[in-house]
Short mmCIF file of C-alpha atoms in Angstrom, two decimals:
data_model
loop_
_atom_site.label_atom_id
_atom_site.label_comp_id
_atom_site.label_asym_id
_atom_site.label_seq_id
_atom_site.Cartn_x
_atom_site.Cartn_y
_atom_site.Cartn_z
CA UNK A 18 0.00 0.00 0.00
CA UNK A 19 1.36 3.42 -0.98
CA UNK A 20 1.83 5.88 1.89
CA UNK A 21 0.16 9.30 1.88
CA UNK A 22 3.57 10.99 1.71
CA UNK A 23 4.59 8.92 -1.31
CA UNK A 24 1.30 9.70 -3.07
CA UNK A 25 1.80 13.45 -2.56
CA UNK A 26 5.20 13.11 -4.17
CA UNK A 27 3.68 11.63 -7.33
CA UNK A 28 2.90 13.90 -10.29
CA UNK A 29 -0.50 14.87 -11.63
CA UNK A 30 -0.95 13.32 -15.06
CA UNK A 31 -2.63 15.70 -17.50
CA UNK A 32 -3.85 13.76 -20.52
CA UNK A 33 -4.06 16.16 -23.45
CA UNK A 34 -1.66 18.99 -24.18
CA UNK A 35 -3.95 21.44 -25.94
CA UNK A 36 -5.24 24.71 -24.47
CA UNK A 37 -6.90 23.31 -21.34
CA UNK A 38 -4.20 20.76 -20.52
CA UNK A 39 -1.40 23.25 -21.08
CA UNK A 40 -3.04 25.96 -18.98
CA UNK A 41 -3.64 23.50 -16.15
CA UNK A 42 -0.06 22.21 -16.28
CA UNK A 43 1.37 25.75 -16.22
CA UNK A 44 -0.68 26.72 -13.18
CA UNK A 45 -0.03 23.48 -11.29
CA UNK A 46 3.71 23.96 -11.79
CA UNK A 47 3.43 27.50 -10.45
CA UNK A 48 2.26 26.07 -7.14
CA UNK A 49 4.92 23.39 -6.90
CA UNK A 50 2.86 20.41 -8.08
CA UNK A 51 4.72 17.84 -10.17
CA UNK A 52 3.19 17.33 -13.60
CA UNK A 53 3.33 14.83 -16.44
CA UNK A 54 1.76 16.27 -19.60
CA UNK A 55 0.78 13.54 -22.06
CA UNK A 56 0.12 14.49 -25.69
CA UNK A 57 0.01 12.17 -28.68
CA UNK A 58 0.46 14.91 -31.31
CA UNK A 59 3.49 17.13 -30.81
CA UNK A 60 2.12 19.61 -33.34
CA UNK A 61 -0.89 20.24 -31.07
CA UNK A 62 1.17 20.72 -27.89
CA UNK A 63 0.29 23.99 -26.12
CA UNK A 64 -2.11 24.87 -28.93
CA UNK A 65 -4.84 22.32 -29.51
CA UNK A 66 -7.32 22.72 -32.36
CA UNK A 67 -8.37 26.32 -31.73
CA UNK A 68 -4.92 27.85 -31.31
CA UNK A 69 -3.16 25.54 -33.74
CA UNK A 70 -4.65 27.39 -36.70
CA UNK A 71 -2.15 28.90 -39.13
CA UNK A 72 -4.62 31.39 -40.57
CA UNK A 73 -4.31 35.03 -39.44
CA UNK A 74 -7.99 35.72 -40.19
CA UNK A 75 -8.99 33.40 -37.33
CA UNK A 76 -9.33 35.74 -34.35
CA UNK A 77 -10.01 35.16 -30.69
CA UNK A 78 -13.66 35.62 -29.79
CA UNK A 79 -12.63 37.01 -26.38
CA UNK A 80 -10.97 40.38 -25.79
CA UNK A 81 -7.24 40.46 -25.13
CA UNK A 82 -7.93 41.89 -21.67
CA UNK A 83 -9.70 38.65 -20.67
CA UNK A 84 -7.14 36.16 -22.03
CA UNK A 85 -4.45 36.06 -19.33
CA UNK A 86 -3.19 32.55 -18.55
CA UNK A 87 -3.10 33.45 -14.85
CA UNK A 88 -6.25 34.16 -12.82
CA UNK A 89 -4.28 36.30 -10.35
CA UNK A 90 -2.60 38.41 -13.06
CA UNK A 91 -5.30 39.67 -15.40
CA UNK A 92 -2.93 41.88 -17.38
CA UNK A 93 -0.34 39.23 -18.21
CA UNK A 94 -1.40 38.62 -21.82
CA UNK A 95 -1.70 42.37 -22.43
CA UNK A 96 1.89 42.87 -21.30
CA UNK A 97 3.06 39.93 -23.41
CA UNK A 98 1.40 41.55 -26.43
CA UNK A 99 2.88 44.96 -25.43
CA UNK A 100 -0.63 46.42 -25.28
CA UNK A 101 -0.98 49.52 -23.16
CA UNK A 102 -4.22 51.47 -23.50
CA UNK A 103 -7.91 50.59 -23.34
CA UNK A 104 -8.29 50.42 -27.12
CA UNK A 105 -5.64 47.73 -27.38
CA UNK A 106 -7.09 45.86 -24.39
CA UNK A 107 -10.36 45.59 -26.34
CA UNK A 108 -8.67 44.07 -29.40
CA UNK A 109 -9.35 40.54 -30.63
CA UNK A 110 -5.97 39.16 -31.66
CA UNK A 111 -5.21 36.28 -34.06
CA UNK A 112 -5.53 32.87 -32.43
CA UNK A 113 -2.13 31.84 -33.76
CA UNK A 114 -0.62 34.60 -31.58
CA UNK A 115 -2.33 33.16 -28.54
CA UNK A 116 -0.98 29.72 -29.41
CA UNK A 117 2.52 31.20 -29.41
CA UNK A 118 1.80 32.76 -26.00
CA UNK A 119 0.74 29.41 -24.51
CA UNK A 120 3.74 27.55 -25.90
CA UNK A 121 6.15 30.18 -24.60
CA UNK A 122 4.61 29.98 -21.12
CA UNK A 123 4.83 26.19 -21.14
CA UNK A 124 8.52 26.26 -22.13
CA UNK A 125 9.22 28.74 -19.31
CA UNK A 126 7.29 26.64 -16.78
CA UNK A 127 9.14 23.47 -17.81
CA UNK A 128 12.52 25.17 -17.55
CA UNK A 129 11.75 26.47 -14.08
CA UNK A 130 10.28 23.19 -12.80
CA UNK A 131 13.21 21.04 -13.92
CA UNK A 132 12.73 17.39 -12.96
CA UNK A 133 9.27 18.13 -11.50
CA UNK A 134 7.81 18.49 -14.99
CA UNK A 135 7.79 16.06 -17.86
CA UNK A 136 6.21 15.92 -21.30
CA UNK A 137 5.37 12.47 -22.62
CA UNK A 138 4.90 12.01 -26.35
CA UNK A 139 2.38 9.19 -26.38
CA UNK A 140 -1.25 8.10 -26.27
CA UNK A 141 -2.98 7.28 -22.98
CA UNK A 142 -5.30 4.30 -23.43
CA UNK A 143 -6.31 3.35 -19.86
CA UNK A 144 -6.37 4.66 -16.29
CA UNK A 145 -6.28 2.27 -13.34
CA UNK A 146 -6.93 3.22 -9.73
CA UNK A 147 -4.53 1.55 -7.29
CA UNK A 148 -5.04 2.19 -3.56
CA UNK A 149 -4.88 5.98 -3.19
CA UNK A 150 -3.24 6.80 -6.49
CA UNK A 151 -3.69 6.08 -10.21
CA UNK A 152 -1.71 4.59 -13.04
CA UNK A 153 -1.95 5.71 -16.66
CA UNK A 154 -1.24 3.09 -19.30
CA UNK A 155 0.14 4.27 -22.63
CA UNK A 156 -0.37 2.64 -26.01
CA UNK A 157 3.29 1.54 -26.03
CA UNK A 158 2.75 -0.39 -22.79
CA UNK A 159 4.40 2.11 -20.44
CA UNK A 160 2.84 2.68 -17.02
CA UNK A 161 2.91 6.13 -15.40
CA UNK A 162 2.02 6.30 -11.66
CA UNK A 163 0.31 9.55 -10.65
CA UNK A 164 -1.53 11.08 -7.71
CA UNK A 165 -4.40 12.12 -9.99
CA UNK A 166 -5.25 11.97 -13.69
CA UNK A 167 -6.92 14.82 -15.55
CA UNK A 168 -8.70 14.30 -18.88
CA UNK A 169 -8.12 17.36 -21.06
CA UNK A 170 -9.09 15.69 -24.33
CA UNK A 171 -10.21 18.77 -26.26
CA UNK A 172 -12.59 18.82 -29.21
CA UNK A 173 -12.88 15.63 -31.19
CA UNK A 174 -13.43 15.80 -34.95
CA UNK A 175 -17.15 16.17 -35.70
CA UNK A 176 -19.17 13.07 -36.45
CA UNK A 177 -20.11 12.63 -40.10
CA UNK A 178 -23.36 14.37 -40.99
CA UNK A 179 -26.04 11.65 -41.18
CA UNK A 180 -27.35 12.99 -44.49
CA UNK A 181 -23.94 13.49 -46.09
CA UNK A 182 -21.75 10.69 -44.76
CA UNK A 183 -22.48 8.50 -47.79
CA UNK A 184 -20.82 10.97 -50.15
CA UNK A 185 -17.28 10.16 -51.33
CA UNK A 186 -14.40 11.93 -49.61
CA UNK A 187 -13.65 14.20 -52.57
CA UNK A 188 -17.19 15.61 -52.28
CA UNK A 189 -17.59 15.86 -48.53
CA UNK A 190 -15.23 16.97 -45.79
CA UNK A 191 -16.62 16.40 -42.31
CA UNK A 192 -13.81 18.13 -40.42
CA UNK A 193 -13.47 21.89 -40.99
CA UNK A 194 -10.07 21.89 -39.25
CA UNK A 195 -8.52 19.47 -41.72
CA UNK A 196 -5.78 21.53 -43.36
CA UNK A 197 -6.87 20.28 -46.79
CA UNK A 198 -10.57 21.03 -46.30
CA UNK A 199 -10.65 24.18 -48.45
CA UNK A 200 -8.21 23.11 -51.14
CA UNK A 201 -9.43 23.38 -54.73
CA UNK A 202 -12.50 25.52 -54.01
CA UNK A 203 -11.41 28.91 -55.40
CA UNK A 204 -12.93 28.36 -58.85
CA UNK A 205 -16.28 27.09 -57.62
CA UNK A 206 -19.44 29.15 -58.00
CA UNK A 207 -21.26 28.30 -54.79
CA UNK A 208 -20.41 26.77 -51.43
CA UNK A 209 -22.83 25.63 -48.76
CA UNK A 210 -21.82 25.56 -45.11
CA UNK A 211 -24.02 23.53 -42.77
CA UNK A 212 -24.03 25.22 -39.37
CA UNK A 213 -23.81 28.93 -38.55
CA UNK A 214 -21.64 29.18 -35.44
CA UNK A 215 -18.13 30.51 -34.95
CA UNK A 216 -16.58 27.63 -36.92
CA UNK A 217 -18.78 28.55 -39.88
CA UNK A 218 -17.54 32.15 -39.59
CA UNK A 219 -13.96 30.87 -39.72
CA UNK A 220 -14.76 28.79 -42.81
CA UNK A 221 -16.39 31.72 -44.63
CA UNK A 222 -13.45 34.03 -43.94
CA UNK A 223 -10.92 31.36 -44.91
CA UNK A 224 -12.75 30.72 -48.17
CA UNK A 225 -12.44 34.40 -49.03
CA UNK A 226 -8.77 34.52 -47.98
CA UNK A 227 -8.12 31.46 -50.17
CA UNK A 228 -9.40 33.23 -53.27
CA UNK A 229 -13.01 32.01 -53.36
CA UNK A 230 -15.25 34.71 -54.88
CA UNK A 231 -18.50 32.84 -55.31
CA UNK A 232 -21.55 32.69 -53.08
CA UNK A 233 -21.62 31.02 -49.65
CA UNK A 234 -24.93 29.74 -48.31
CA UNK A 235 -24.89 29.05 -44.57
CA UNK A 236 -27.57 26.69 -43.29
CA UNK A 237 -28.92 27.01 -39.75
CA UNK A 238 -31.92 25.08 -38.50
CA UNK A 239 -33.11 28.15 -36.60
CA UNK A 240 -31.66 30.86 -38.83
CA UNK A 241 -29.27 31.95 -36.05
CA UNK A 242 -25.98 33.78 -36.48
CA UNK A 243 -23.41 34.54 -33.76
CA UNK A 244 -24.19 37.93 -32.24
CA UNK A 245 -21.34 40.44 -32.53
CA UNK A 246 -19.34 41.75 -29.60
CA UNK A 247 -19.63 45.43 -28.76
CA UNK A 248 -16.60 47.59 -29.61
CA UNK A 249 -15.85 47.84 -25.90
CA UNK A 250 -16.44 45.26 -23.22
CA UNK A 251 -19.71 45.49 -21.28
CA UNK A 252 -19.77 46.67 -17.69
CA UNK A 253 -20.55 43.55 -15.68
CA UNK A 254 -21.98 43.79 -12.18
CA UNK A 255 -21.15 40.61 -10.22
CA UNK A 256 -24.19 38.60 -9.18
CA UNK A 257 -24.49 35.79 -6.61
CA UNK A 258 -24.60 32.21 -7.83
CA UNK A 259 -28.21 31.77 -9.04
CA UNK A 260 -30.18 29.12 -7.20
CA UNK A 261 -32.98 29.04 -9.77
CA UNK A 262 -33.23 26.17 -12.22
CA UNK A 263 -34.85 25.37 -15.54
CA UNK A 264 -37.58 27.66 -16.82
CA UNK A 265 -37.41 29.92 -13.75
CA UNK A 266 -33.70 30.56 -14.41
CA UNK A 267 -34.35 31.32 -18.10
CA UNK A 268 -37.05 33.84 -17.16
CA UNK A 269 -34.70 35.50 -14.66
CA UNK A 270 -31.90 35.81 -17.21
CA UNK A 271 -34.29 37.29 -19.78
CA UNK A 272 -35.55 39.80 -17.20
CA UNK A 273 -32.00 40.83 -16.36
CA UNK A 274 -31.07 41.05 -20.06
CA UNK A 275 -33.94 43.48 -20.58
CA UNK A 276 -32.53 45.64 -17.77
CA UNK A 277 -28.77 45.60 -18.45
CA UNK A 278 -28.44 44.19 -21.98
CA UNK A 279 -27.83 40.60 -23.06
CA UNK A 280 -24.04 40.90 -23.08
CA UNK A 281 -23.84 41.99 -19.44
CA UNK A 282 -26.49 39.47 -18.40
CA UNK A 283 -24.65 36.56 -20.03
CA UNK A 284 -21.18 37.64 -18.86
CA UNK A 285 -22.42 37.89 -15.26
CA UNK A 286 -23.38 34.20 -15.43
CA UNK A 287 -19.98 32.97 -16.61
CA UNK A 288 -18.38 32.51 -13.14
CA UNK A 289 -21.36 30.34 -12.17
CA UNK A 290 -22.05 28.22 -15.25
CA UNK A 291 -20.33 25.07 -13.92
CA UNK A 292 -22.37 25.18 -10.69
CA UNK A 293 -25.59 25.93 -12.59
CA UNK A 294 -24.98 22.95 -14.87
CA UNK A 295 -24.20 20.56 -12.02
CA UNK A 296 -27.32 21.54 -10.09
CA UNK A 297 -29.51 20.35 -12.95
CA UNK A 298 -30.53 16.73 -13.29
CA UNK A 299 -29.58 14.69 -16.35
CA UNK A 300 -33.10 15.32 -17.65
CA UNK A 301 -32.73 19.08 -17.11
CA UNK A 302 -29.36 19.09 -18.87
CA UNK A 303 -30.84 17.17 -21.81
CA UNK A 304 -33.69 19.69 -22.03
CA UNK A 305 -31.22 22.56 -22.14
CA UNK A 306 -29.20 20.89 -24.91
CA UNK A 307 -32.33 20.18 -26.93
CA UNK A 308 -34.03 23.59 -26.66
CA UNK A 309 -31.64 26.29 -25.45
CA UNK A 310 -28.11 25.38 -26.48
CA UNK A 311 -28.28 27.14 -29.90
CA UNK A 312 -29.34 30.37 -28.17
CA UNK A 313 -26.65 30.05 -25.51
CA UNK A 314 -24.03 29.39 -28.19
CA UNK A 315 -25.01 32.49 -30.18
CA UNK A 316 -23.66 35.10 -27.70
CA UNK A 317 -20.04 33.78 -27.64
CA UNK A 318 -19.69 36.17 -30.50
CA UNK A 319 -17.22 36.93 -33.25
CA UNK A 320 -15.13 40.06 -32.85
CA UNK A 321 -16.53 43.31 -34.26
CA UNK A 322 -13.98 43.04 -37.09
CA UNK A 323 -15.12 39.55 -38.06
CA UNK A 324 -18.80 40.45 -37.69
CA UNK A 325 -18.36 43.51 -39.91
CA UNK A 326 -16.58 41.44 -42.57
CA UNK A 327 -19.32 38.82 -42.57
CA UNK A 328 -21.98 41.54 -42.84
CA UNK A 329 -20.12 43.09 -45.77
CA UNK A 330 -19.99 39.74 -47.55
CA UNK A 331 -23.69 39.19 -46.95
CA UNK A 332 -24.65 42.66 -48.17
CA UNK A 333 -22.79 42.23 -51.44
CA UNK A 334 -24.36 38.81 -51.96
CA UNK A 335 -21.25 36.82 -51.17
CA UNK A 336 -22.94 34.95 -48.34
CA UNK A 337 -26.41 34.37 -46.94
CA UNK A 338 -27.69 32.62 -43.82
CA UNK A 339 -30.73 30.46 -44.42
CA UNK A 340 -33.02 28.78 -41.84
CA UNK A 341 -32.95 25.26 -43.25
CA UNK A 342 -31.63 21.77 -42.67
CA UNK A 343 -30.17 19.16 -45.02
CA UNK A 344 -32.63 16.51 -46.08
CA UNK A 345 -30.86 14.42 -48.71
CA UNK A 346 -27.97 14.44 -51.17
CA UNK A 347 -28.69 13.11 -54.65
CA UNK A 348 -26.91 12.69 -57.99
CA UNK A 349 -27.11 15.81 -60.09
CA UNK A 350 -26.02 17.48 -63.32
CA UNK A 351 -24.83 21.08 -63.29
CA UNK A 352 -26.52 23.87 -65.23
CA UNK A 353 -23.88 23.67 -67.97
CA UNK A 354 -24.53 19.96 -68.44
CA UNK A 355 -21.39 18.51 -66.89
CA UNK A 356 -22.12 15.70 -64.49
CA UNK A 357 -20.51 16.29 -61.11
CA UNK A 358 -21.73 13.17 -59.34
CA UNK A 359 -23.66 12.91 -56.09
CA UNK A 360 -23.36 16.53 -55.08
CA UNK A 361 -26.81 18.07 -54.85
CA UNK A 362 -28.16 18.93 -51.43
CA UNK A 363 -31.85 19.29 -50.76
CA UNK A 364 -32.44 21.74 -47.93
CA UNK A 365 -35.88 21.97 -46.33
CA UNK A 366 -36.59 25.50 -45.15
CA UNK A 367 -38.64 26.33 -42.07
CA UNK A 368 -41.30 27.89 -44.26
CA UNK A 369 -41.66 24.30 -45.57
CA UNK A 370 -40.53 24.85 -49.12
CA UNK A 371 -37.63 22.86 -50.56
CA UNK A 372 -34.53 24.21 -52.28
CA UNK A 373 -31.88 22.21 -54.08
CA UNK A 374 -28.31 23.36 -54.50
CA UNK A 375 -26.12 21.53 -57.01
CA UNK A 376 -22.71 21.16 -55.49
CA UNK A 377 -19.77 19.19 -54.43
CA UNK A 378 -19.68 18.99 -50.67
CA UNK A 379 -16.69 19.67 -48.55
CA UNK A 380 -16.47 21.00 -45.08
CA UNK A 381 -17.84 20.90 -41.79
CA UNK A 382 -20.54 21.95 -41.01
CA UNK A 383 -20.35 20.68 -44.67
CA UNK A 384 -19.88 22.61 -47.78
CA UNK A 385 -21.74 22.27 -51.01
CA UNK A 386 -20.90 24.04 -54.23
CA UNK A 387 -21.83 24.80 -57.85
CA UNK A 388 -19.13 24.98 -60.50
CA UNK A 389 -18.69 28.04 -62.69
CA UNK A 390 -19.55 27.27 -66.30
#
């Protein structure tokens, strides 16, 4: 049996070296806790999916003033960026810059911790509890004893769309973060993106940056688009942890939004969201996901710069958001008579009429397109 002293001397194993795992490891090391950071993809270390992007048009959707890695030093990221005044503090910087910030902090933390920190290039496949500690088993058979194991697994690639998964790979790309997802689209006439959240905004901007000059149709079952941030951060008055649940909580948030604005009302909830979620039963959580999640997801908005660019594209006819959902793909022939295979999407609109878009399909969310003839 392992003694309590021996257990305290074991490291914490953080499985996943993206944003969450890296941030946790950095802060644990600050307080003298030994850490093993396990990551199977060295390219994702200290970046993950979100901050591993190489595209400068992909911006943070949180102001620079709120992106410090340290909860007790709110201005750390601002100083790292050499930002000084309020205007710069309200900027939304490229996500690739934030990835560089995280990696630099991790390197510094590792250097300072010495033998108390270790990065393991490998894949964790099992965790076993033994007495008062745990053991992490890697795919290569190695065993890593630890005092605790943290799962920081990040965002998995999206599941194939049930309507589109039968399409061949050259017509349909399920993962918008695949570096090849937007290749070969510049000469197409029309692209359809299924989903209208922040990832869709990234896809639209990346299409434009890649030379695409056709039309982008964005499908959303409810016709929702991410709501833009204000130019300056809202004034947030702290509120106590709400005890209300379900419908009563929704009514209270709506009442407060009418008084102080939706941005302030939502931001005031952020310190309490974990507790609010845990207080709900599994049934209550499922109800939220079914009915309210799209509306909760809308406020984590794009930056004013991104929102303005998307509005400009929409006004000139380069993109349009449509309240519809995919019904079926089917073989089709383009307007100029050239067969392009199974690339038409039928989208059923909420007003109950049906529209077909002839296209190849490729990206997330999913993308459909019509060739120029």
